[in-house]
XYZ file of C-alpha atoms in Angstrom:
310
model
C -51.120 -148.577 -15.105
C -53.463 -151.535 -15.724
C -53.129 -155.117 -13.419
C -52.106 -157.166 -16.215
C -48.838 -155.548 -16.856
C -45.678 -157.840 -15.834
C -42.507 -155.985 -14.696
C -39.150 -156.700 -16.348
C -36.888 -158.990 -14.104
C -34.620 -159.932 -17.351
C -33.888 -158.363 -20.741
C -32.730 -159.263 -24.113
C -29.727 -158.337 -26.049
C -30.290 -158.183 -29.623
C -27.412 -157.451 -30.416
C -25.951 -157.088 -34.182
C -28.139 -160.268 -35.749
C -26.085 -160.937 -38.318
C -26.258 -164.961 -38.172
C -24.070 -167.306 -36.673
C -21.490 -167.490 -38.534
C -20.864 -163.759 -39.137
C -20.956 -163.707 -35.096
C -18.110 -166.157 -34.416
C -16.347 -163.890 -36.807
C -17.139 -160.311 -35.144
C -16.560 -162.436 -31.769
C -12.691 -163.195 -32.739
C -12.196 -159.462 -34.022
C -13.480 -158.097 -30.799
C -11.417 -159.776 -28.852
C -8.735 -158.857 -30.564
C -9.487 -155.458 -30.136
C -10.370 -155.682 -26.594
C -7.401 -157.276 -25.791
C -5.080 -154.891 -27.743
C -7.364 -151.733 -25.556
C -6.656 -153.743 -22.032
C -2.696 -154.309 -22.928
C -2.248 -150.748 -24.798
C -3.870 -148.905 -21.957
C -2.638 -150.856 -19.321
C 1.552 -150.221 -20.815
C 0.430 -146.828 -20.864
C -0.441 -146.493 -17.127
C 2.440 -148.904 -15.948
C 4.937 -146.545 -17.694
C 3.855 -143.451 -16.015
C 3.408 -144.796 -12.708
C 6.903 -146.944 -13.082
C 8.779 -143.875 -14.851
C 9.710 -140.879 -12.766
C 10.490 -138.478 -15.780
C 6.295 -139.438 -16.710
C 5.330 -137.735 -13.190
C 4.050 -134.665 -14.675
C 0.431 -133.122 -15.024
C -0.047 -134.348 -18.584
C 0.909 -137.580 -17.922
C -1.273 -137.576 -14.588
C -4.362 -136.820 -16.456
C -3.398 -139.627 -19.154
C -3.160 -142.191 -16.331
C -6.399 -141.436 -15.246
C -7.539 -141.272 -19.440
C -6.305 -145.095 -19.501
C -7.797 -146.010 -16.569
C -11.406 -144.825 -18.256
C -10.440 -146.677 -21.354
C -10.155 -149.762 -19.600
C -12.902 -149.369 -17.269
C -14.830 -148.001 -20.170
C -14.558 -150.994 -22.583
C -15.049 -153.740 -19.324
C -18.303 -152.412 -18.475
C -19.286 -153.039 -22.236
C -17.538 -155.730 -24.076
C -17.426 -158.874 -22.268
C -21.239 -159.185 -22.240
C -21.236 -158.188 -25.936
C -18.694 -161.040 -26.654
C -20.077 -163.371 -24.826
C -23.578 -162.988 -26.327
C -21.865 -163.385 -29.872
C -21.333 -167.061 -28.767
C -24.153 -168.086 -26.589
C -27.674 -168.643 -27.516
C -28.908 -166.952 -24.646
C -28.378 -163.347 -25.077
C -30.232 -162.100 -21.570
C -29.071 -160.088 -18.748
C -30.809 -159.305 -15.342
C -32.430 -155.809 -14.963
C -30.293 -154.414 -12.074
C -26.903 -156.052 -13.913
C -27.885 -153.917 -16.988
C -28.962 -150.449 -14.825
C -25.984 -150.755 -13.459
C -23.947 -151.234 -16.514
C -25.950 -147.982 -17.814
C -24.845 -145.733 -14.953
C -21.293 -147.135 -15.140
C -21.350 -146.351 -18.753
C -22.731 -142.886 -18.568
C -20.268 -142.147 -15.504
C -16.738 -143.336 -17.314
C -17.892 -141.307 -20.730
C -18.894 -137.963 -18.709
C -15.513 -138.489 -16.516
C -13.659 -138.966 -19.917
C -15.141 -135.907 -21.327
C -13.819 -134.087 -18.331
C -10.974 -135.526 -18.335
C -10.007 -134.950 -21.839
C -10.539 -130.900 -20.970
C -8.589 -130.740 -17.998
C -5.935 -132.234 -20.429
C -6.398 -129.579 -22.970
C -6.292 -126.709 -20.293
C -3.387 -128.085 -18.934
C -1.322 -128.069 -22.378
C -2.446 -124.911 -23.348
C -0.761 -123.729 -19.653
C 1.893 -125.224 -20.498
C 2.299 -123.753 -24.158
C 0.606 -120.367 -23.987
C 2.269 -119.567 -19.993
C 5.338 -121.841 -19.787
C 6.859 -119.735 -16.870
C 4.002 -120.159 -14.523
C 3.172 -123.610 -15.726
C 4.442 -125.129 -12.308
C 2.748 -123.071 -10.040
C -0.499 -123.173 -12.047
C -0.761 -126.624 -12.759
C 0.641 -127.753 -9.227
C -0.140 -131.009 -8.174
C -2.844 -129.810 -6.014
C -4.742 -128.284 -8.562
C -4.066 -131.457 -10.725
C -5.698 -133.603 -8.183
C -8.585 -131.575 -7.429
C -9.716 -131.356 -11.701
C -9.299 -135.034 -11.810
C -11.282 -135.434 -8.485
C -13.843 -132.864 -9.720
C -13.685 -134.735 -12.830
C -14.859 -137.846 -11.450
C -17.102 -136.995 -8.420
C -18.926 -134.522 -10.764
C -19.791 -137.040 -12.906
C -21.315 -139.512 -10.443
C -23.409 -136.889 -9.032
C -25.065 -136.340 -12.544
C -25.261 -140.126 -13.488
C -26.871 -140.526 -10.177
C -29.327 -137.981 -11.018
C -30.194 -139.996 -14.336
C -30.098 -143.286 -12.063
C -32.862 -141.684 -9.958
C -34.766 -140.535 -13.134
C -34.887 -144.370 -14.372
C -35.603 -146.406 -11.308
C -38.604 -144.070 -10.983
C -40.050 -145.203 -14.548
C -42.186 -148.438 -14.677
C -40.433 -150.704 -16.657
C -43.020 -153.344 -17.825
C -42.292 -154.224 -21.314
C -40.861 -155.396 -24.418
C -38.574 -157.443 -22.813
C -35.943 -157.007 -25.818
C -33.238 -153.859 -26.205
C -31.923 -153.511 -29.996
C -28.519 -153.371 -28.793
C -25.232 -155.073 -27.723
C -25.451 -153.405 -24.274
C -27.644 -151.581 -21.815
C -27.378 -148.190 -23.753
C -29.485 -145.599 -21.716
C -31.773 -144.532 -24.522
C -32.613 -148.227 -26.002
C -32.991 -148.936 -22.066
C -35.940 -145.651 -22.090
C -37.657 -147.443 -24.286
C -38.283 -150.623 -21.991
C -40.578 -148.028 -19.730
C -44.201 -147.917 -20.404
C -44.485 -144.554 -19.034
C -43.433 -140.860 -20.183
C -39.915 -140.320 -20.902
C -40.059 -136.704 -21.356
C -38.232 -135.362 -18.583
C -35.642 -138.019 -18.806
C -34.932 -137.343 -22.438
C -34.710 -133.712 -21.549
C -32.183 -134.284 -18.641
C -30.008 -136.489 -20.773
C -29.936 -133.674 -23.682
C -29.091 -130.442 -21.143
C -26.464 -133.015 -19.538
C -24.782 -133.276 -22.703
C -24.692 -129.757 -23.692
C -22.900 -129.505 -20.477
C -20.666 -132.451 -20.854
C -20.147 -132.781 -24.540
C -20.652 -129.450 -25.708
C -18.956 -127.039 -23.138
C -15.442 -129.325 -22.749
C -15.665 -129.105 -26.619
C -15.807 -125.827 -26.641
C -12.962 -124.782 -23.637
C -10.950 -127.444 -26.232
C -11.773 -125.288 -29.383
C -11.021 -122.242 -27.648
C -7.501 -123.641 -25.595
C -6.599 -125.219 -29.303
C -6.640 -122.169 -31.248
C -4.760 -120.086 -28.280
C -2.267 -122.980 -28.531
C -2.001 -123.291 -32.121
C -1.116 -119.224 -32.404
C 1.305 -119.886 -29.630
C 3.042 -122.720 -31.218
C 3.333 -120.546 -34.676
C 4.958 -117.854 -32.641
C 7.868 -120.621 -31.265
C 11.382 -119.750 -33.069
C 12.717 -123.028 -31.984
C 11.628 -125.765 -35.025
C 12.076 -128.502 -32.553
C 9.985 -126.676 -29.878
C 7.643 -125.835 -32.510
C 7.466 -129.670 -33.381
C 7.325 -131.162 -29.710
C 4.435 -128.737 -29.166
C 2.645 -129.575 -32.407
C 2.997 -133.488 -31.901
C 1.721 -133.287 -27.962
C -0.902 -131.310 -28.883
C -2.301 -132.803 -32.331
C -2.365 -136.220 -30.893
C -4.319 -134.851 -28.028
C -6.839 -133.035 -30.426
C -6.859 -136.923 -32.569
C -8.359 -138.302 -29.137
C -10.569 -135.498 -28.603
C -12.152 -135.524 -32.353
C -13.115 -138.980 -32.191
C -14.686 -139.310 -28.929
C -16.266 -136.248 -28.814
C -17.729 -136.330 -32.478
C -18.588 -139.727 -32.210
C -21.204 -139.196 -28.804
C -22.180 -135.833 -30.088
C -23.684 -137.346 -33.231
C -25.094 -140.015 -30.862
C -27.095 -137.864 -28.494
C -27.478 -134.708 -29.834
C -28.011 -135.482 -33.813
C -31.756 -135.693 -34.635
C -33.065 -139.344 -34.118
C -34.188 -139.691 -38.000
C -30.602 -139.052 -38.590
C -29.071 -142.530 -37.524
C -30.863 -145.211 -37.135
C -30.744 -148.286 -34.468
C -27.747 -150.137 -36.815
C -25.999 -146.399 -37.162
C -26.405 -146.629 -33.539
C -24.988 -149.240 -32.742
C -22.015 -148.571 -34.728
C -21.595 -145.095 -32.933
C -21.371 -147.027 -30.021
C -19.150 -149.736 -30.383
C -16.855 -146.971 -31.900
C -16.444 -145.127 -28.388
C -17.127 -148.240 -26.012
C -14.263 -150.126 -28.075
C -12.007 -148.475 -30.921
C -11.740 -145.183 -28.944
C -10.507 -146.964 -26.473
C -8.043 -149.075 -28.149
C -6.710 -146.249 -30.303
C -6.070 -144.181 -27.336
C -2.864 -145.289 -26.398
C -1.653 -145.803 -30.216
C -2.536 -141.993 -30.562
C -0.028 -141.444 -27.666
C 2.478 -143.732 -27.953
C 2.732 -143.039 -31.918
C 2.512 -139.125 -31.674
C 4.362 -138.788 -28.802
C 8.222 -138.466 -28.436
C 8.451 -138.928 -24.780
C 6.598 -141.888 -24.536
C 8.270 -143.454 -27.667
C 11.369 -142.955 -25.985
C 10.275 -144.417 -22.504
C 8.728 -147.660 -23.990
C 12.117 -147.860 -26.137
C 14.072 -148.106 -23.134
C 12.017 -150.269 -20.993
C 12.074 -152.729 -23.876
C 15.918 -152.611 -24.880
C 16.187 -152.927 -20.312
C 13.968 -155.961 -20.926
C 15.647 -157.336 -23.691
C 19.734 -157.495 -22.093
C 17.756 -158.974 -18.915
């Protein structure tokens, strides 16, 4: 380390750098779309904690699946958007660790999440009679729990990894937010070992939910074709595809993010892959649901014909 290096104390957003006038534009869509993930998700976790029929396991674990959404996309956007507007497109070092480890903790808690989902229909499917003892409410509170401290124990482990780097320089990340690998490359020291962390943590995170939600899927899917009932058949298919919609897109989106080879995307491409699962993920979530989903269809029927003879 040589005595004319200068440590970071703020750091540039690049951004998109489209021009100004492109910005305003991408500034209005997002907002749009921001707004539509905050009120989608946010109907979505009023109806099942307002709705006694929702209080079931599936329903649980979608609460907590909106609650990521929305978390998710507010540790992301509003910096984004406001940098689309403003000239100065800065933020403080420890505002933007922090929005890394907030970032990495709501994706690896989503990831979780999503496979505690997929176990839980594939209980209910593949052993319907023991579905209430196995997925008691016990059990569903200690895989969310699980779910969540599990992940801040890892994204505290890549928290301790970057505070220990020396971050002296450029002072500009190619990106709309603090994005853990554009924030590696602010360190004028070795990355190796945190590159390595971040690649076994996703084989863990991305790579073994994936495959418990292959392997519960196909069980499911041989179940379903094995249902006499045609209406059975159909509520099972319609739960179960829209939770396999959610799955695809998040799940394909960070795998080709972190685990691709670099040369395959570049910053742009990165970007993109980004502001797929930090804001359209999030926002199509509760479309997904809603839209594939009888139940829920028929709950937010109801609560709008209530609100409509009030």
């Amino acid at each position: 380390m040589g005595s004319n290096q200068t440590w970071i104390t703020e750091i540039t957003l690049l951004g998109f750098q489209v021009g100004p006038t492109l910005d305003y534009f991408l500034f209005v869509i997002f907002s749009v779309f921001y707004t539509f993930t905050l009120l989608g998700n946010g109907v979505i976790f009023g109806m099942i904690s307002m709705v006694p029929r929702l209080h079931t396991p599936m329903y649980f674990f979608l609460s907590h699946l909106a609650i990521l959404d929305m978390s998710y996309a507010s540790n992301n956007v509003p910096k984004m958007l406001a940098n689309l507007v403003t000239q100065k497109k800065s933020i403080s070092f420890v505002p933007c660790i922090l929005q890394t480890f907030l970032y990495l903790a709501f994706a690896a808690t989503e990831c979780l999440i999503l496979a505690a989902m997929s176990y839980d229909r594939f209980v209910a499917i593949c052993h319907p009679l023991h579905y209430t003892v196995i997925m008691s409410w016990r059990v569903c509170t200690a895989l969310a729990a699980a779910s969540w401290g599990f992940s801040l124990f890892l994204d505290l482990v890549h928290l301790v990894l970057i505070l220990r780097l020396p971050f002296c320089g450029p002072h500009e990340v190619n990106h709309f937010f603090c994005e853990i690998l554009s924030v590696l490359k602010l360190a004028c020291a070795d990355t190796t070992l945190n590159q390595i962390v971040i690649f076994a943590t996703c084989v863990f995170i991305l790579v073994g939910p994936l495959c418990l939600v292959l392997v519960s899927s196909t069980r499911i899917l041989v179940a379903i074709l094995r249902i006499q009932s045609g209406e059975g058949r159909r509520k099972a298919f319609s739960t179960c595809s829209s939770h396999l919609c959610v799955v695809g897109l998040f799940f394909g989106s960070a795998i080709v993010m972190y685990m691709a080879p670099k040369s395959q995307h570049p910053e742009e491409q990165q970007k993109i892959l980004s502001l797929f699962y930090s804001l359209f993920n999030p926002m199509l979530n509760p479309l997904i649901y809603s839209l594939r989903n009888a139940e829920v269809k028929g709950v937010l029927k109801r609560i709008l014909w209530k609100g409509r003879h009030v």
